[in-house]
Short mmCIF file of N, CA, C and O in Angstrom, two decimals:
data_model
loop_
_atom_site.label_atom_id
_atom_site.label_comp_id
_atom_site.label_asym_id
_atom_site.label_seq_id
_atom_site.Cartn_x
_atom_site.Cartn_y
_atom_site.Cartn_z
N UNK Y 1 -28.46 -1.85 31.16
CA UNK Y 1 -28.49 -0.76 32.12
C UNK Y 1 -27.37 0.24 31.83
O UNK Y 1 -26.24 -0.11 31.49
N UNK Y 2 -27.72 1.44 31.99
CA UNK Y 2 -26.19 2.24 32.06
C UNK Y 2 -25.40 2.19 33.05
O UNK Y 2 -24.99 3.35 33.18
N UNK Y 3 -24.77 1.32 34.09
CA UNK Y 3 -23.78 1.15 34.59
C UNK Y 3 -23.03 -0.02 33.57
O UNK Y 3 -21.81 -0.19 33.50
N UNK Y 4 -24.10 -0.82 32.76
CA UNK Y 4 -23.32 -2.14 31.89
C UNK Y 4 -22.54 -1.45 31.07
O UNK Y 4 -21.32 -1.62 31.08
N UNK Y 5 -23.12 -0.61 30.28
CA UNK Y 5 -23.11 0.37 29.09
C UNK Y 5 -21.50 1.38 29.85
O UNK Y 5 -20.37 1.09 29.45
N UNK Y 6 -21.63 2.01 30.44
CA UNK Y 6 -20.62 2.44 31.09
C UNK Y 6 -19.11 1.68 31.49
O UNK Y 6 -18.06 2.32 31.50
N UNK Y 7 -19.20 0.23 31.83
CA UNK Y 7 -18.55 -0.50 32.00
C UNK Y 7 -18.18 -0.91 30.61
O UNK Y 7 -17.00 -0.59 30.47
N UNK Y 8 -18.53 -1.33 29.79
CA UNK Y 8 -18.16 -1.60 28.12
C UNK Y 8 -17.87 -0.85 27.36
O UNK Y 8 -17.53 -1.12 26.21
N UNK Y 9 -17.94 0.36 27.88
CA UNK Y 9 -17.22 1.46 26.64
C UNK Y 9 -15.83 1.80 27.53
O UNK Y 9 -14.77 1.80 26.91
N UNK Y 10 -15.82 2.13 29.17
CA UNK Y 10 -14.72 1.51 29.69
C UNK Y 10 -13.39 0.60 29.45
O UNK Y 10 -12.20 0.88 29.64
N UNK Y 11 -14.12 -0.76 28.87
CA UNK Y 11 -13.23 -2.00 29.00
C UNK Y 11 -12.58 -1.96 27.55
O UNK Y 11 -11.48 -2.39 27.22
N UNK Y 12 -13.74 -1.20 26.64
CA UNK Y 12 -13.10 -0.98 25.02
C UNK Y 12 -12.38 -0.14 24.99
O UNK Y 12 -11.67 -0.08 23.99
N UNK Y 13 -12.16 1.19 26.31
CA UNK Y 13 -11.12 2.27 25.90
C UNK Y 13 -9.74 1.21 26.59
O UNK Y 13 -8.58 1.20 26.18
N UNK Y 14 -10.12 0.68 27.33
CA UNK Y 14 -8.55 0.00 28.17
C UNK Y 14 -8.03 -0.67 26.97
O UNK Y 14 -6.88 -0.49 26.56
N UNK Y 15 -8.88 -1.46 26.43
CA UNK Y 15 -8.29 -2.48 25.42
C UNK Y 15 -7.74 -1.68 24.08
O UNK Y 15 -6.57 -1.90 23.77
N UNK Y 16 -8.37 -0.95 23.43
CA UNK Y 16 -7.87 0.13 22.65
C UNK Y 16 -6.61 0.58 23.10
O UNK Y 16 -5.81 0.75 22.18
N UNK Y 17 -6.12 0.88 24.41
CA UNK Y 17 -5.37 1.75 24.72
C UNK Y 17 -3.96 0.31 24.68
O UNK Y 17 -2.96 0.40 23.97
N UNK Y 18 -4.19 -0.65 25.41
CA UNK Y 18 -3.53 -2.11 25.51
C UNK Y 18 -3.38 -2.55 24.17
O UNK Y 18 -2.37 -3.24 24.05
N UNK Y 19 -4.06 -2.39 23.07
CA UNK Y 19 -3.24 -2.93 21.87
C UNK Y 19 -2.69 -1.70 21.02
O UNK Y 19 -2.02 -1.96 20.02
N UNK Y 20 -2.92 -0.52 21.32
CA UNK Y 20 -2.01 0.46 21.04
C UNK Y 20 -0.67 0.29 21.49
O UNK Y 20 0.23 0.53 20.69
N UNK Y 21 -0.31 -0.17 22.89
CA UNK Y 21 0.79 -0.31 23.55
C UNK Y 21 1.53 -1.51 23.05
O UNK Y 21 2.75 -1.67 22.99
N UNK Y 22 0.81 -2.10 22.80
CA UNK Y 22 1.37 -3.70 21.94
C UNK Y 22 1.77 -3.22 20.16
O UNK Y 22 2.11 -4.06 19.32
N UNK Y 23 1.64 -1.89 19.91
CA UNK Y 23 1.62 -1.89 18.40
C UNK Y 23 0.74 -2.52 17.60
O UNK Y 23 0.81 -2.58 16.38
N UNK Y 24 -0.29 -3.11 18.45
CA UNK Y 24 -1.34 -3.52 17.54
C UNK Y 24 -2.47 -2.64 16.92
O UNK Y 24 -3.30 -3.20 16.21
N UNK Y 25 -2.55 -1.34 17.15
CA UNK Y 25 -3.53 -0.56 16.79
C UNK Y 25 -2.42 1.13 16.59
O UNK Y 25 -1.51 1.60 17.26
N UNK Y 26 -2.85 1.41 15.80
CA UNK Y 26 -2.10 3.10 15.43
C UNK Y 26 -2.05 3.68 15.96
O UNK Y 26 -2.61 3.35 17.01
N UNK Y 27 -1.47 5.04 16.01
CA UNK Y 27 -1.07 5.74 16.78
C UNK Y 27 -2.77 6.92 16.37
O UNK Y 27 -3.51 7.49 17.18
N UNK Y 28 -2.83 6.88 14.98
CA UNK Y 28 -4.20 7.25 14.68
C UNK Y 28 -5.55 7.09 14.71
O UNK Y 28 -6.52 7.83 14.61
N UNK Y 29 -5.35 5.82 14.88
CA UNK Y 29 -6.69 5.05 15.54
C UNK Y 29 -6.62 5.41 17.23
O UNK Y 29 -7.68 5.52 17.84
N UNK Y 30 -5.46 5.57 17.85
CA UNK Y 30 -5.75 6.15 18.95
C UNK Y 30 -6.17 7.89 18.91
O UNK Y 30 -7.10 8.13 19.68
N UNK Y 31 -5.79 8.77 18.38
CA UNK Y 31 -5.66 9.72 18.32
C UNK Y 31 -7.12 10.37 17.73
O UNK Y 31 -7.66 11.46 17.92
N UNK Y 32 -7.54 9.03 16.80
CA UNK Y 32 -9.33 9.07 16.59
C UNK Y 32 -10.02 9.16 17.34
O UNK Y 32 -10.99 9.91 17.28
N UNK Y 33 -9.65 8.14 18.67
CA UNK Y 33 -10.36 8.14 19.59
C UNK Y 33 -10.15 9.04 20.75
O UNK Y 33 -11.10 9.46 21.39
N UNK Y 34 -9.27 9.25 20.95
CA UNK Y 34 -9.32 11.32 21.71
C UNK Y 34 -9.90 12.31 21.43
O UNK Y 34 -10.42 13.15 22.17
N UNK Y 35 -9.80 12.22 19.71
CA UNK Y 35 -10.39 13.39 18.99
C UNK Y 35 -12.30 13.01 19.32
O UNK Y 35 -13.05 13.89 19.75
N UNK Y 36 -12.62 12.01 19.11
CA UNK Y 36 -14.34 11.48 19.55
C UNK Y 36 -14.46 12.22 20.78
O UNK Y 36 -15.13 13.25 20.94
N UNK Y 37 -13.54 11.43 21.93
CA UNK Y 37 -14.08 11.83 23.45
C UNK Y 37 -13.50 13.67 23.65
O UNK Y 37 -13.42 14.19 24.76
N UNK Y 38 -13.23 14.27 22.57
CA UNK Y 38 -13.53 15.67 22.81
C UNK Y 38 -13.66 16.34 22.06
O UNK Y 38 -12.97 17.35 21.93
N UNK Y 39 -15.08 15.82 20.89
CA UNK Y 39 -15.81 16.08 20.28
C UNK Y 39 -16.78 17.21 21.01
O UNK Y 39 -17.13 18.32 20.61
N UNK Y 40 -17.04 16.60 22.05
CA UNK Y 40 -18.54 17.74 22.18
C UNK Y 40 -17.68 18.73 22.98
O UNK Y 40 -16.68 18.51 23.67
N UNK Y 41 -18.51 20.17 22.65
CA UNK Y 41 -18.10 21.47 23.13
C UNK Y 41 -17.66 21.38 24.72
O UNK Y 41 -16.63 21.78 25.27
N UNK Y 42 -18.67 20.80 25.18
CA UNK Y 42 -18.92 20.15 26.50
C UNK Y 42 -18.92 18.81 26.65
O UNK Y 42 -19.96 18.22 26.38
N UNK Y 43 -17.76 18.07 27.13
CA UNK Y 43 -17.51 16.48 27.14
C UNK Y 43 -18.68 16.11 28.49
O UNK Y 43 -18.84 16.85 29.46
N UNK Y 44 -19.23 15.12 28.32
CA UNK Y 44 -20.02 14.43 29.08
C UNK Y 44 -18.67 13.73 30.45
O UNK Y 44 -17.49 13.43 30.31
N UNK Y 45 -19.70 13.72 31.77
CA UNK Y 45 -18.49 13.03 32.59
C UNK Y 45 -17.86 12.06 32.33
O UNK Y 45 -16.77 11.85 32.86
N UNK Y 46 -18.57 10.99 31.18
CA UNK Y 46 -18.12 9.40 31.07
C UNK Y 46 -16.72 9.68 30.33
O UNK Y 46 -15.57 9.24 30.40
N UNK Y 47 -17.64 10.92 29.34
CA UNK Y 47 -16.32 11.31 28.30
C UNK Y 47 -14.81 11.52 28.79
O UNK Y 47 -13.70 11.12 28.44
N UNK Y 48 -15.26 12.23 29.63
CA UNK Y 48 -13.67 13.02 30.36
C UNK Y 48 -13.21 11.39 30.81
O UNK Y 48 -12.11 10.95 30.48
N UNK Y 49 -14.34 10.45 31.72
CA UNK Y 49 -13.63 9.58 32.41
C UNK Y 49 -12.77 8.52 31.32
O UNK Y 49 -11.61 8.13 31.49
N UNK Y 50 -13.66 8.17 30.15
CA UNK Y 50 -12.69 7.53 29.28
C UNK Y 50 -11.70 8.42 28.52
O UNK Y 50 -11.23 7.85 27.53
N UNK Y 51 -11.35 9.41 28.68
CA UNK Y 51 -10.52 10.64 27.89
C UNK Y 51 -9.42 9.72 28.80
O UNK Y 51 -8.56 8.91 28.46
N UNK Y 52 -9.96 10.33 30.39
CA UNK Y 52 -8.42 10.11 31.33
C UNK Y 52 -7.72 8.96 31.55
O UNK Y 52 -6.51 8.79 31.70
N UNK Y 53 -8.98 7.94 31.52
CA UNK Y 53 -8.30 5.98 31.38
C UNK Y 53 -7.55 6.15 29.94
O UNK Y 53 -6.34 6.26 30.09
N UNK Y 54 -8.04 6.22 28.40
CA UNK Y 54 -6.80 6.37 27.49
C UNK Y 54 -5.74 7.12 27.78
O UNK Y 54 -4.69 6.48 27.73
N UNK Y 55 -5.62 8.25 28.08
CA UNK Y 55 -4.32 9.18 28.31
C UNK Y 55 -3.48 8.38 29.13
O UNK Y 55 -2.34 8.13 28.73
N UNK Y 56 -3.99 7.83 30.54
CA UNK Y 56 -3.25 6.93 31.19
C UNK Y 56 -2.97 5.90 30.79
O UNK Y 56 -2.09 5.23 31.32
N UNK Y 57 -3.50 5.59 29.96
CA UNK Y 57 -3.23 4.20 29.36
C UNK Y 57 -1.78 4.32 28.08
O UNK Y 57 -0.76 3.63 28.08
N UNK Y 58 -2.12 5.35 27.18
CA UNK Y 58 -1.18 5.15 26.39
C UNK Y 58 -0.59 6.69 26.03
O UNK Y 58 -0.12 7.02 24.95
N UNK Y 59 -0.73 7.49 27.14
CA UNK Y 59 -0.14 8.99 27.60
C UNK Y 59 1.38 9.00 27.05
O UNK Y 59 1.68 9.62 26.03
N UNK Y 60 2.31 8.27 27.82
CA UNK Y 60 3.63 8.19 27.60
C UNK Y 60 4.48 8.06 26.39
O UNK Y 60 5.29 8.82 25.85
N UNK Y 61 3.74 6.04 25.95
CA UNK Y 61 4.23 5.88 24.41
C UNK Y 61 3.70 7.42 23.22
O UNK Y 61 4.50 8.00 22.48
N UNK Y 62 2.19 7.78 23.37
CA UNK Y 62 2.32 8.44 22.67
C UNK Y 62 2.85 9.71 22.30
O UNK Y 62 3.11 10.24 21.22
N UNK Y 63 2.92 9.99 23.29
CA UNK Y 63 4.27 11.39 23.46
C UNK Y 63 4.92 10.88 23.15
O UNK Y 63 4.46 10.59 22.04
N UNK Y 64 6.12 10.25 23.24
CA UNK Y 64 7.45 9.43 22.80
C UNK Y 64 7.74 9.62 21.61
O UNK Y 64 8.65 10.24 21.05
N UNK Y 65 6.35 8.63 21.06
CA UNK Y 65 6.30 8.53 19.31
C UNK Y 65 5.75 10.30 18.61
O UNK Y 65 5.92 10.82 17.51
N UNK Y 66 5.28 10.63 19.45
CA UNK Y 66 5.51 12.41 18.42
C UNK Y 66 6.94 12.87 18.93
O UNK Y 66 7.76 12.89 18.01
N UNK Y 67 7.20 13.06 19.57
CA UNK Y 67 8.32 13.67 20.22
C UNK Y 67 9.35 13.16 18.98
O UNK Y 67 9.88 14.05 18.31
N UNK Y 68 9.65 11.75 18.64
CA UNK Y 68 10.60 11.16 17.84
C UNK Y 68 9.96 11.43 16.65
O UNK Y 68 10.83 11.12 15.84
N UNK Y 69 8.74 11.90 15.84
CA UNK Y 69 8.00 12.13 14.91
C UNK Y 69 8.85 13.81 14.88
O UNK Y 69 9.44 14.22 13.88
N UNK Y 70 8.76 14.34 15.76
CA UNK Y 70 8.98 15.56 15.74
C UNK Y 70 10.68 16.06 15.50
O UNK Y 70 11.14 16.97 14.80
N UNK Y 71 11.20 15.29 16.19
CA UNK Y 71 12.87 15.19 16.13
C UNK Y 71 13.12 14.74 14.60
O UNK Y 71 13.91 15.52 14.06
N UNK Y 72 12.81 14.04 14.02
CA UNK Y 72 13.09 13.50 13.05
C UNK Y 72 12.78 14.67 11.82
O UNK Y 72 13.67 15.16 11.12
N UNK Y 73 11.39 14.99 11.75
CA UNK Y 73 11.44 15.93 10.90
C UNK Y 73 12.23 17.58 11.21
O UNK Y 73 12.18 18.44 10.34
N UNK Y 74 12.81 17.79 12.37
CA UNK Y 74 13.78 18.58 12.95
C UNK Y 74 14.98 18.40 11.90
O UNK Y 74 15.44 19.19 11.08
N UNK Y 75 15.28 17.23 12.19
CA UNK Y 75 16.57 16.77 11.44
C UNK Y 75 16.50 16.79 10.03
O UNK Y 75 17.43 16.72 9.22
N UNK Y 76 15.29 16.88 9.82
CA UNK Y 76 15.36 16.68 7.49
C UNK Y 76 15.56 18.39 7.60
O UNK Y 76 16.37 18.82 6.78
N UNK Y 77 14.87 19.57 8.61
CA UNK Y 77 15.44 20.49 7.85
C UNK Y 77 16.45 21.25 7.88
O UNK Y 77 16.67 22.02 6.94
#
């Protein structure tokens, strides 16, 4: 059914987002998956809704890690 279907692409963005936070998954493999959910010109509602569960999910660390991505190459020039 699409509420199952809805619920499982759900539970795969939490978990995606949960082993990102663990360092178990990249910062690019996350950043893959942002770039997917705003793929279309027009994001579908599910889209936006799993856009906003990842951002909340791993919003912070990943700012952090550009921010220190960004400082760093500050400092080489």
């Amino acid at each position: 059914s699409m509420l199952r279907a809805k619920k499982r692409v759900m539970g795969n963005i939490r978990f995606i987002g949960e082993l990102y936070k663990k360092g178990m998954v990249t910062s690019q493999v996350t950043k893959s998956c942002l770039s997917k959910l705003l793929a279309p010109s027009v994001p579908e509602e599910d889209e936006l809704e799993a856009l906003s569960q990842l951002l909340n999910t791993v919003g912070d660390q990943l700012e952090k890690q550009l921010k220190q991505r960004n400082d760093d190459f500050l400092e080489q020039c």
